[in-house]
Short mmCIF file of C-alpha atoms in Angstrom, two decimals:
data_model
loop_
_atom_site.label_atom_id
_atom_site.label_comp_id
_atom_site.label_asym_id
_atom_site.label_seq_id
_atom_site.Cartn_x
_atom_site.Cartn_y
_atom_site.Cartn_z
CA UNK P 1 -84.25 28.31 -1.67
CA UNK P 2 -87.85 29.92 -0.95
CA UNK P 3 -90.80 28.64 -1.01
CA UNK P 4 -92.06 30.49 -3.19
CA UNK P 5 -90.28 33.60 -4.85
CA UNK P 6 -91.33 35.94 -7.57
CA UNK P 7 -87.88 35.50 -9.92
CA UNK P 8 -86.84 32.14 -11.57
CA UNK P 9 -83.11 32.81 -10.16
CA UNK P 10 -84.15 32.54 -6.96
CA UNK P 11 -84.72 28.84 -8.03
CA UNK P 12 -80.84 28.38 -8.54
CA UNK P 13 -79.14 25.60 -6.42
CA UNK P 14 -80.12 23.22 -3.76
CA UNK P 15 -80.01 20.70 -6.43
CA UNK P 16 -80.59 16.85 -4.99
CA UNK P 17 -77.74 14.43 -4.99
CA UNK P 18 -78.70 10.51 -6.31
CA UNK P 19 -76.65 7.48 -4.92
CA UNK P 20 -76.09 5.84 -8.23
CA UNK P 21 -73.44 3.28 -7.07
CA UNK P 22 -71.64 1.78 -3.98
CA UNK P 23 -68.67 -0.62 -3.49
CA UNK P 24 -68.22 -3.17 -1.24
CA UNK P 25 -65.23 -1.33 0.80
CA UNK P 26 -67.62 1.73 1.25
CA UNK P 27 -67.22 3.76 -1.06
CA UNK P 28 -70.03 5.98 -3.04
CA UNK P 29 -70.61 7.53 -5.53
CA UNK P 30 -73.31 10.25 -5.96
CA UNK P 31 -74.69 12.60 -8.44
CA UNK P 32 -75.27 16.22 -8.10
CA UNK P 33 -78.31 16.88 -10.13
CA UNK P 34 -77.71 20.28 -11.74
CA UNK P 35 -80.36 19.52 -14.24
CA UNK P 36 -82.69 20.43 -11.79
CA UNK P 37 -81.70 23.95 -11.51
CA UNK P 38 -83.86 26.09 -14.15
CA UNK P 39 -82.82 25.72 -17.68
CA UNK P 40 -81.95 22.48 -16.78
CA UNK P 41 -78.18 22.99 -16.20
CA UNK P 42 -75.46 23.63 -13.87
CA UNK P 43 -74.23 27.18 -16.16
CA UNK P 44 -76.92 29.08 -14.98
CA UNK P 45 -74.97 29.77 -12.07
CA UNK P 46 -72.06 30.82 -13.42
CA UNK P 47 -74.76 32.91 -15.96
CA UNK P 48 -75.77 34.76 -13.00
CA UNK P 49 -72.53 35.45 -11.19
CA UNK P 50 -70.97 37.07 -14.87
CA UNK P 51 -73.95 39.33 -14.92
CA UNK P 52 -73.84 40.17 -10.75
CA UNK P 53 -69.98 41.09 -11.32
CA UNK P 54 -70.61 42.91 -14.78
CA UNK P 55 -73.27 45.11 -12.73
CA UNK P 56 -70.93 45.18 -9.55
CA UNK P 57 -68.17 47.05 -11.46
CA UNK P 58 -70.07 49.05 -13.55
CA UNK P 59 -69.77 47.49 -16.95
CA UNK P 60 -73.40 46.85 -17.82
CA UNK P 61 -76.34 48.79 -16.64
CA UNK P 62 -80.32 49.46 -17.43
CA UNK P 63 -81.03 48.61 -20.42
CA UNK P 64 -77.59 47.06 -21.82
CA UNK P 65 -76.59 44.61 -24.57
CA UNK P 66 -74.96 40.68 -23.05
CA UNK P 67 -73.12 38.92 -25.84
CA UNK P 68 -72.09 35.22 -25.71
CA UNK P 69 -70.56 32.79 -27.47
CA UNK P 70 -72.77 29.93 -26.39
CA UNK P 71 -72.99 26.07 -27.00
CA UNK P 72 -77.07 26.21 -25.27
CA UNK P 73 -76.56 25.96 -21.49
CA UNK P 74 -74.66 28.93 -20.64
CA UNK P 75 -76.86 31.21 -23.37
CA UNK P 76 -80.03 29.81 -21.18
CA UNK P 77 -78.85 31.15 -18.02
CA UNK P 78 -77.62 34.49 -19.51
CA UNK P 79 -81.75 34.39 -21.34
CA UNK P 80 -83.30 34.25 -18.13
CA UNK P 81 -81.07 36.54 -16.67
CA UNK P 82 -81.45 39.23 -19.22
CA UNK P 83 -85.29 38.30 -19.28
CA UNK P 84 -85.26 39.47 -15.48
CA UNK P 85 -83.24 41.94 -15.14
CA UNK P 86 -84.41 44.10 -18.57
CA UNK P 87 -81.36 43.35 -21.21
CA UNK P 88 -81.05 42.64 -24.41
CA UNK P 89 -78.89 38.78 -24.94
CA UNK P 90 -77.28 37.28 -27.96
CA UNK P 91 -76.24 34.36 -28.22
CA UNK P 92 -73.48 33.64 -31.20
CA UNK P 93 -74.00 30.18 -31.94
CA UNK P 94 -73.33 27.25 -34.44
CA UNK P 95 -75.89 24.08 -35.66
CA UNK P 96 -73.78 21.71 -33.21
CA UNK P 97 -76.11 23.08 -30.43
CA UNK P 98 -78.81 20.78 -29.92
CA UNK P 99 -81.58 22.30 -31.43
CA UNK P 100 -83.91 22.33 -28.27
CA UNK P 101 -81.35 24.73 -26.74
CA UNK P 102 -81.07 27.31 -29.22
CA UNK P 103 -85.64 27.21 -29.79
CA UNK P 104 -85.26 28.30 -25.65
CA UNK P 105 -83.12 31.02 -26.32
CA UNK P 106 -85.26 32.27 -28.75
CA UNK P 107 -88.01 31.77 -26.65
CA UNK P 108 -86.75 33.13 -23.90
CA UNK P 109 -86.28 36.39 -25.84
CA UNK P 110 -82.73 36.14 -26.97
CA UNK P 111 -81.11 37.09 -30.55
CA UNK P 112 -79.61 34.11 -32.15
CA UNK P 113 -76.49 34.56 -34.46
CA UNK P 114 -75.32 31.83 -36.67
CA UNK P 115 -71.62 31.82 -37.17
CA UNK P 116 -72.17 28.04 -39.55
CA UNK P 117 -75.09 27.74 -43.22
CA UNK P 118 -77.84 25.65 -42.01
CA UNK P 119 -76.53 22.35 -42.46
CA UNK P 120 -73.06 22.77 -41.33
CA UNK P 121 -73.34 21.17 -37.85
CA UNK P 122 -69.61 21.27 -37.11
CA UNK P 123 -68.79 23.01 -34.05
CA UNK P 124 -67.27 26.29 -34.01
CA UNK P 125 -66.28 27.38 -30.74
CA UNK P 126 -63.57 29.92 -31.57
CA UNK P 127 -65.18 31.16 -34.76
CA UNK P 128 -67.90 31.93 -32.34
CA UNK P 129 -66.17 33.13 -29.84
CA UNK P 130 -64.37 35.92 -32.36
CA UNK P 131 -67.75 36.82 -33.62
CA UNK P 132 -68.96 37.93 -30.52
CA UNK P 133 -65.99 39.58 -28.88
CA UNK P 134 -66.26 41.78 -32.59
CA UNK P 135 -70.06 42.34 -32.28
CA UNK P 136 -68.99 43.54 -28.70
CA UNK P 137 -66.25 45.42 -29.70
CA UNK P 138 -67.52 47.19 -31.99
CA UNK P 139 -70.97 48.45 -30.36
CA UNK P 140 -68.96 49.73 -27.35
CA UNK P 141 -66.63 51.71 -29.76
CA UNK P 142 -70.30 53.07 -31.57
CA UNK P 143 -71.39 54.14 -28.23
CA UNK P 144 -67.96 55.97 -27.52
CA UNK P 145 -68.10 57.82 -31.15
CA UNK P 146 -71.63 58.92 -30.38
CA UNK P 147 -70.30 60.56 -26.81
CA UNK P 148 -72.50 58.06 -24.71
CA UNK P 149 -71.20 55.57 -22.41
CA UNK P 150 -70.72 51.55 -23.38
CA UNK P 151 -73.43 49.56 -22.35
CA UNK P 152 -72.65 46.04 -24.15
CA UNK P 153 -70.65 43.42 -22.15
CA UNK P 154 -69.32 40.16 -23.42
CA UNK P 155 -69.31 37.52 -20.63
CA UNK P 156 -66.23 35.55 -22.28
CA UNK P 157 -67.06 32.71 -20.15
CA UNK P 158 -63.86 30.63 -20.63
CA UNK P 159 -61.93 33.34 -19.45
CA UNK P 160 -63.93 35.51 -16.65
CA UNK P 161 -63.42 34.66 -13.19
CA UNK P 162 -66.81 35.01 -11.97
CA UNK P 163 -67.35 32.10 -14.11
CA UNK P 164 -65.72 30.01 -11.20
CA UNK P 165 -67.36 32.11 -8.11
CA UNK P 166 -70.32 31.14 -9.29
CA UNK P 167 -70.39 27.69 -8.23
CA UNK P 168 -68.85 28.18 -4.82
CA UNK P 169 -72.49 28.10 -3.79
CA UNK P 170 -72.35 24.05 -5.07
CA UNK P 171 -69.41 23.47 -3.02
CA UNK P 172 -71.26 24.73 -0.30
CA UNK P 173 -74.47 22.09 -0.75
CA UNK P 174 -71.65 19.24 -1.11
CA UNK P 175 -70.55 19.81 2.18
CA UNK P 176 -73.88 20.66 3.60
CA UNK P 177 -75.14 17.41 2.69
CA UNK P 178 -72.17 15.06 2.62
CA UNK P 179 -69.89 16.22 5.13
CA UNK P 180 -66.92 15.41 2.36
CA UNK P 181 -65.82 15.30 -0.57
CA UNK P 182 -63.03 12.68 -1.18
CA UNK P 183 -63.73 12.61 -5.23
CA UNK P 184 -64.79 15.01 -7.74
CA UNK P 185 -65.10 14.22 -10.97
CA UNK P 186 -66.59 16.50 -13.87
CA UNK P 187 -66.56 17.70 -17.29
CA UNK P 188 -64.16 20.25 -18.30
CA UNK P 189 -65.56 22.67 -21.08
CA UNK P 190 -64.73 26.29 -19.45
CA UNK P 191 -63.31 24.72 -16.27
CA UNK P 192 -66.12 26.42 -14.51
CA UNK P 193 -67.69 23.80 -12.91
CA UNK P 194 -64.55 21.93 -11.57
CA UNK P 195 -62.24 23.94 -10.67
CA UNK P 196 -64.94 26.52 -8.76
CA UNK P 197 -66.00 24.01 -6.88
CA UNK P 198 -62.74 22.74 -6.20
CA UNK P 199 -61.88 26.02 -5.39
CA UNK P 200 -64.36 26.97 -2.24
CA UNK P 201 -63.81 23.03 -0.95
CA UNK P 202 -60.13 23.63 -0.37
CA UNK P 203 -61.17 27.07 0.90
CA UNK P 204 -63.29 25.15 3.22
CA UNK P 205 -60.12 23.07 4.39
CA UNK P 206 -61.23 19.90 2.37
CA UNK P 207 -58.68 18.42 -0.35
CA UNK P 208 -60.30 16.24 -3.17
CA UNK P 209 -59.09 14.02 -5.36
CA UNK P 210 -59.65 15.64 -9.18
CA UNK P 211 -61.11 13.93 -12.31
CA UNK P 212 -61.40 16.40 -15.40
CA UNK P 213 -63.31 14.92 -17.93
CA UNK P 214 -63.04 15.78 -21.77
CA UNK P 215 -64.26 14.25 -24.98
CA UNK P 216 -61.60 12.35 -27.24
CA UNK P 217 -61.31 14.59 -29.76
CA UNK P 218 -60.80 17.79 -26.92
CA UNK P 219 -57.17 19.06 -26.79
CA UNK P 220 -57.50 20.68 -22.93
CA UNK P 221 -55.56 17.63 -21.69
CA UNK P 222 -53.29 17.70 -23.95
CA UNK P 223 -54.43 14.38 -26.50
CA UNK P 224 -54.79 14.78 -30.66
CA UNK P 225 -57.63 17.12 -31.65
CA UNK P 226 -60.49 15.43 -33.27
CA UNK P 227 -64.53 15.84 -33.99
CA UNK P 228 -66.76 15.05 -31.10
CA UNK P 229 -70.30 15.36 -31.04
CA UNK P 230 -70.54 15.52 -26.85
CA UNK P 231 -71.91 19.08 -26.16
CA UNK P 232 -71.01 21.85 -23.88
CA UNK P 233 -67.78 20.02 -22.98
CA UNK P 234 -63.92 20.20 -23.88
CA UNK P 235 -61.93 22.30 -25.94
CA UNK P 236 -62.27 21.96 -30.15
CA UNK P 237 -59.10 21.99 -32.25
CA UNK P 238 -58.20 25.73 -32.92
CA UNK P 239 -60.10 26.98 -29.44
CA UNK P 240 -58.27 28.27 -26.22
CA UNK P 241 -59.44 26.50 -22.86
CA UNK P 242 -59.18 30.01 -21.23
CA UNK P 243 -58.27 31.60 -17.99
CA UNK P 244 -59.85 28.90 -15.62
CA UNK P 245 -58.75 25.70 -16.94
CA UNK P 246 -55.01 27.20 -17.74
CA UNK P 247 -54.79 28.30 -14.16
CA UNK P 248 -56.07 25.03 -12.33
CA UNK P 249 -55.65 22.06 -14.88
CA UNK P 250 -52.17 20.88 -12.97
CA UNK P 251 -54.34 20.04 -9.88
CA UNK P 252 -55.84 17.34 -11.65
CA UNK P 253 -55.06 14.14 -10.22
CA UNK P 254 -55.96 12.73 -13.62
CA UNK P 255 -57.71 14.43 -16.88
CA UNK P 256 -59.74 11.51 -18.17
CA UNK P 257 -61.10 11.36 -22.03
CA UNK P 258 -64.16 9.84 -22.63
CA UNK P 259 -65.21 8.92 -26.36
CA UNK P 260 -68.88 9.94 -27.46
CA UNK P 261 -69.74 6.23 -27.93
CA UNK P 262 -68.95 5.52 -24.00
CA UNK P 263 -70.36 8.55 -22.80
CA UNK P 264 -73.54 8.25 -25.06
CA UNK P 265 -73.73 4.52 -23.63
CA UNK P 266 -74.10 5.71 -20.51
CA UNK P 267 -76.75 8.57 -20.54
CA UNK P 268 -78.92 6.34 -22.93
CA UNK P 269 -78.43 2.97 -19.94
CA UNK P 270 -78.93 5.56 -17.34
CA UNK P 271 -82.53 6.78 -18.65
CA UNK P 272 -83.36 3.34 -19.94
CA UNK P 273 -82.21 1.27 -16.71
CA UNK P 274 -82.83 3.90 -13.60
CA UNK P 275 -85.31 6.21 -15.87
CA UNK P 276 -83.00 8.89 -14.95
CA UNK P 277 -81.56 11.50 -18.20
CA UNK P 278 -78.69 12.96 -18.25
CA UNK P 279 -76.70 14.92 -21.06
CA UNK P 280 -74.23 13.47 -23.08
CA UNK P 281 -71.22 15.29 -21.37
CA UNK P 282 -72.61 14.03 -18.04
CA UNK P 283 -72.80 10.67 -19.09
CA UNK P 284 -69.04 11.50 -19.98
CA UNK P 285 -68.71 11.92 -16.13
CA UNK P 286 -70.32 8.68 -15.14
CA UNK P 287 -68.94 6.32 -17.06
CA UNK P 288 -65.13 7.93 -15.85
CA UNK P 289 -66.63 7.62 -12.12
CA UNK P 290 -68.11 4.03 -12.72
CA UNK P 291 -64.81 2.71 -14.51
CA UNK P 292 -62.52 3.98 -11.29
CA UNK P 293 -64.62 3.68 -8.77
CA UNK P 294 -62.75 0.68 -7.15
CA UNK P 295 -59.70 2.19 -7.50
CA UNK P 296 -60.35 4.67 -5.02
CA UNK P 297 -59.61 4.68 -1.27
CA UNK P 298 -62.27 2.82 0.56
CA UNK P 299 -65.03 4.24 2.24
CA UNK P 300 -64.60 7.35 -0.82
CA UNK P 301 -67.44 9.60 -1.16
CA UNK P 302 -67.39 10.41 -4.63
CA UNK P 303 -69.35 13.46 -6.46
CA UNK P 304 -70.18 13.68 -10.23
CA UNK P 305 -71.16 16.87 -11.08
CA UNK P 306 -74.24 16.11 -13.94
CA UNK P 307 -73.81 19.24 -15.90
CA UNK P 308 -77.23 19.00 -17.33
CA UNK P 309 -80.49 16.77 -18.02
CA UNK P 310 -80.78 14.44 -21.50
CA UNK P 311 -84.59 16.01 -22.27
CA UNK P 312 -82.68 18.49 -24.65
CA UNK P 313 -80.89 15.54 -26.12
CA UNK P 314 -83.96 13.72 -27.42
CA UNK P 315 -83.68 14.26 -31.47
CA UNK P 316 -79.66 13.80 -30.59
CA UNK P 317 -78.25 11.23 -27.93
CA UNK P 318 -81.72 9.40 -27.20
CA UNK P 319 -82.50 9.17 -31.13
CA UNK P 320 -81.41 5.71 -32.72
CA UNK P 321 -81.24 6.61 -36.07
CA UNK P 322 -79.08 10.17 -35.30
CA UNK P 323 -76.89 7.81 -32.98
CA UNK P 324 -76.44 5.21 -35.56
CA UNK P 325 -75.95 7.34 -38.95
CA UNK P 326 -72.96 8.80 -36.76
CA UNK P 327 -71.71 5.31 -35.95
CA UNK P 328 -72.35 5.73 -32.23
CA UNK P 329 -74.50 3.36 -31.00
CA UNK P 330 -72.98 0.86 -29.86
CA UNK P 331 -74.93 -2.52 -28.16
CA UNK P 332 -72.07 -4.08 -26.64
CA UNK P 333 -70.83 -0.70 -24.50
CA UNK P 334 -74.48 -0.42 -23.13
CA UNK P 335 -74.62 -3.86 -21.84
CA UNK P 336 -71.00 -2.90 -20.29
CA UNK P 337 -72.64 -0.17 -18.32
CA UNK P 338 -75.82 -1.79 -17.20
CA UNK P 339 -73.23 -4.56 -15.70
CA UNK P 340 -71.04 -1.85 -14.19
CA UNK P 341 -74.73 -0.43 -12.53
CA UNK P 342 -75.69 -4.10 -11.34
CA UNK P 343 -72.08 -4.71 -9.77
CA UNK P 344 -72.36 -1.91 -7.79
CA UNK P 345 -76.10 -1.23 -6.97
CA UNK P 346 -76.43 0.43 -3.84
CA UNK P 347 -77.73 -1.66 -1.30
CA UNK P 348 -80.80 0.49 -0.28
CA UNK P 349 -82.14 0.24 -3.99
CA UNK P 350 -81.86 -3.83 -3.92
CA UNK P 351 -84.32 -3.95 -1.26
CA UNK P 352 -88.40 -2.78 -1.85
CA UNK P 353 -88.90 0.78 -0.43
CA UNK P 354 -90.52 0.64 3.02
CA UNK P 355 -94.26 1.41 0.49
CA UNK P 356 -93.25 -1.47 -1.75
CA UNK P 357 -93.09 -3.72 0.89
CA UNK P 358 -95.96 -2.95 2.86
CA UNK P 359 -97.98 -2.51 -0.53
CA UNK P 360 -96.35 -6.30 -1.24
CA UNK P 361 -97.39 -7.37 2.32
CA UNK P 362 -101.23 -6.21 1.93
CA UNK P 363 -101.05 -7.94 -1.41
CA UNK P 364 -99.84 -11.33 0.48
CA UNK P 365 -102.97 -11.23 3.02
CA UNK P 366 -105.46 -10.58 0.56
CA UNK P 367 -103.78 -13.41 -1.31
CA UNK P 368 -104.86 -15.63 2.05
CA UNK P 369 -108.31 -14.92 2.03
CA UNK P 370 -109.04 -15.17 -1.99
CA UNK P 371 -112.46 -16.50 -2.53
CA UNK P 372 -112.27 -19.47 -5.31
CA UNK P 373 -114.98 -19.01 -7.76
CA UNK P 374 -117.63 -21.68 -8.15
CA UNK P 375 -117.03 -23.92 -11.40
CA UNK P 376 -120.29 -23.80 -14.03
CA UNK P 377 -121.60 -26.97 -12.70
CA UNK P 378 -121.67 -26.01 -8.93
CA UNK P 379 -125.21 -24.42 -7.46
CA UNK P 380 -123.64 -21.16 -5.51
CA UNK P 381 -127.22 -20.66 -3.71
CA UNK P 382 -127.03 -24.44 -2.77
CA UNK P 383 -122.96 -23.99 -1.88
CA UNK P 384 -124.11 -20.69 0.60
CA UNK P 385 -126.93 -22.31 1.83
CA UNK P 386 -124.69 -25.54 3.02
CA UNK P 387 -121.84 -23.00 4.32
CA UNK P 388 -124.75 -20.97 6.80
CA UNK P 389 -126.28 -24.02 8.22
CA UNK P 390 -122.79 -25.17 9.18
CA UNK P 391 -122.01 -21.87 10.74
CA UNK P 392 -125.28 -22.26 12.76
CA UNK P 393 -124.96 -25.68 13.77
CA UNK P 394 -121.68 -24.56 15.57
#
């Protein structure tokens, strides 16, 4: 990454990993902070590698139209990507988005279309995702009518492989920084994440274990479809999981399900306990890592890909009264996962950084030399007086 640059993509990757927990055989876990990337999410990587390939075979040029069907994160990217480069983005999206997503987008310049009546905040991934592929559709067959050549491209996340290539590059920092990876574990929504990064390790001649990690209520892995409120994460009843996850979900060691409640827990213990937010999907993540983590091989090194940051979930996740007139907040879970944190601390954060301690030490000699403060009835001219004559005597 430069030091300093001239184009917010440039500020993509070489995101910082966080040693959340350690066992006593060795193993560690650690979390890839992809909410540090601009936008605050891992998808603007994958936003930019759609729009590179678009451009790279000729699909989209000066000038042209991006279409998405978009939960937030991935319409973000794509917004600062058409922001840069001089397109036009809409987003087709539904009032499950948190609502700090869809104000960027808008801010950021991008066309919002609703496929849900304000109110409806059910999600509504494949009505969305037909919208757009229409909208697309049918300005691309305008453009042909009129004798002038298509410039509108929908990315179709879930099932274009550049999705995927774009976070090769994250691989790449694992191993930079690590050396291994014996454990991934990460949310599946699109399958981007995972399996791309999957992807370039075995490339790279490494062979990790493989956690997907859905919502109860997501019907990738195969479980009964249900509501869930965790966002930018698993496939809805009615929705295809697309290309990616159909073509790499059998290398899953396991595909995990995490209910909001747990995964809510989680993200809310994280920011309370370590001051450290995290999405609702990532917390997802965590709690899957935390709950294994001794049942790995010992000595593991163990990545959790956090998807994104919790600041966008502040009037959602980190709101009691949203949490509890949805019946997910839940005391008892939270205290499980601050005891989960305790048990396996890591041991550098038990002891005082080397500032604490010599902060703590300076403190301690000060301590030694405190002067006592004369009572009211003691004469302090009288006391000094006594104290110099001493001194002389000597």
């Amino acid at each position: 990454m430069p030091v300093v640059t001239t184009r917010v993509t440039d500020l993509i990757g070489q995101t910082p990993l966080f040693e959340l927990a350690a066992t006593a055989n060795g193993t560690r876990l650690f979390l890839k902070l992809e909410n540090t990337n601009p936008t605050g999410a891992a998808k603007i990587r994958m936003a930019r590698a759609m729009v590179d390939d678009a451009e790279q075979r000729g699909v989209l040029a000066t000038g042209g139209h991006i279409i998405e069907s978009t939960s937030g994160n991935t319409g973000l990217g794509l917004a600062v990507v058409a922001a840069e480069r001089g397109y036009r983005f809409t987003a087709v999206v539904d009032n499950h988005a948190c609502r700090d997503k869809l104000r960027a987008m808008k801010a950021m310049g991008a066309e919002l279309v609703f496929v849900a009546e304000e109110g409806d905040d059910s999600l509504s991934t494949s009505a969305r995702e037909e919208l757009a592929e229409k909208m697309a559709n049918e300005e691309c067959a305008a453009a042909k009518s009129a004798g002038l050549r298509p410039n509108t491209f929908f990315t179709e996340q879930h099932n274009n492989d550049a999705n995927a290539l774009g976070y090769y590059a994250l691989a790449d920092e694992l191993l930079d920084a690590l050396g291994t990876v014996d454990v991934l574990i990460s949310a599946v929504g699109t399958g981007g994440s995972m399996f791309g990064t999957a992807r370039r390790l075995r490339e790279r001649g490494h062979e990790p274990l493989l956690y997907g990690v859905e919502p109860v209520g997501s019907i990738a892995f195969g479980g009964p479809a249900g509501p869930y409120w965790q966002s930018g994460t698993g496939t809805p009843e009615g929705a295809d999981p697309g290309k990616i996850v159909a073509e790499d979900l059998g290398l899953l060691k396991e595909g995990v399900t995490v209910s909001d409640v747990a995964a809510f827990a989680t993200a809310r213990v994280l920011a309370a306990k370590l001051g450290l937010m995290i999405g609702g999907s990532a917390g997802g993540s965590v709690h899957a890592a935390l709950d294994r983590l001794e049942d790995f091989p010992a000595g593991s090194t163990v990545v959790t890909i956090v998807c994104d940051g919790g600041e966008k979930y502040l009037d959602t996740v980190f709101d009691d009264t949203w949490m509890s007139d949805r019946d997910l907040l839940d005391v008892e879970t939270e205290r499980n996962v601050a005891a989960m944190l305790d048990r396996y601390t890591p041991e550098a954060r038990r002891r005082p950084a080397e500032p604490v301690r010599a902060v703590l030490a300076a403190r301690s000699a000060v301590a030694t030399h405190t002067i006592v403060l004369p009572t009211e009835q003691s004469d302090p001219a009288a006391e000094l007086a006594e104290e110099l004559d001493g001194a002389a005597a000597k």
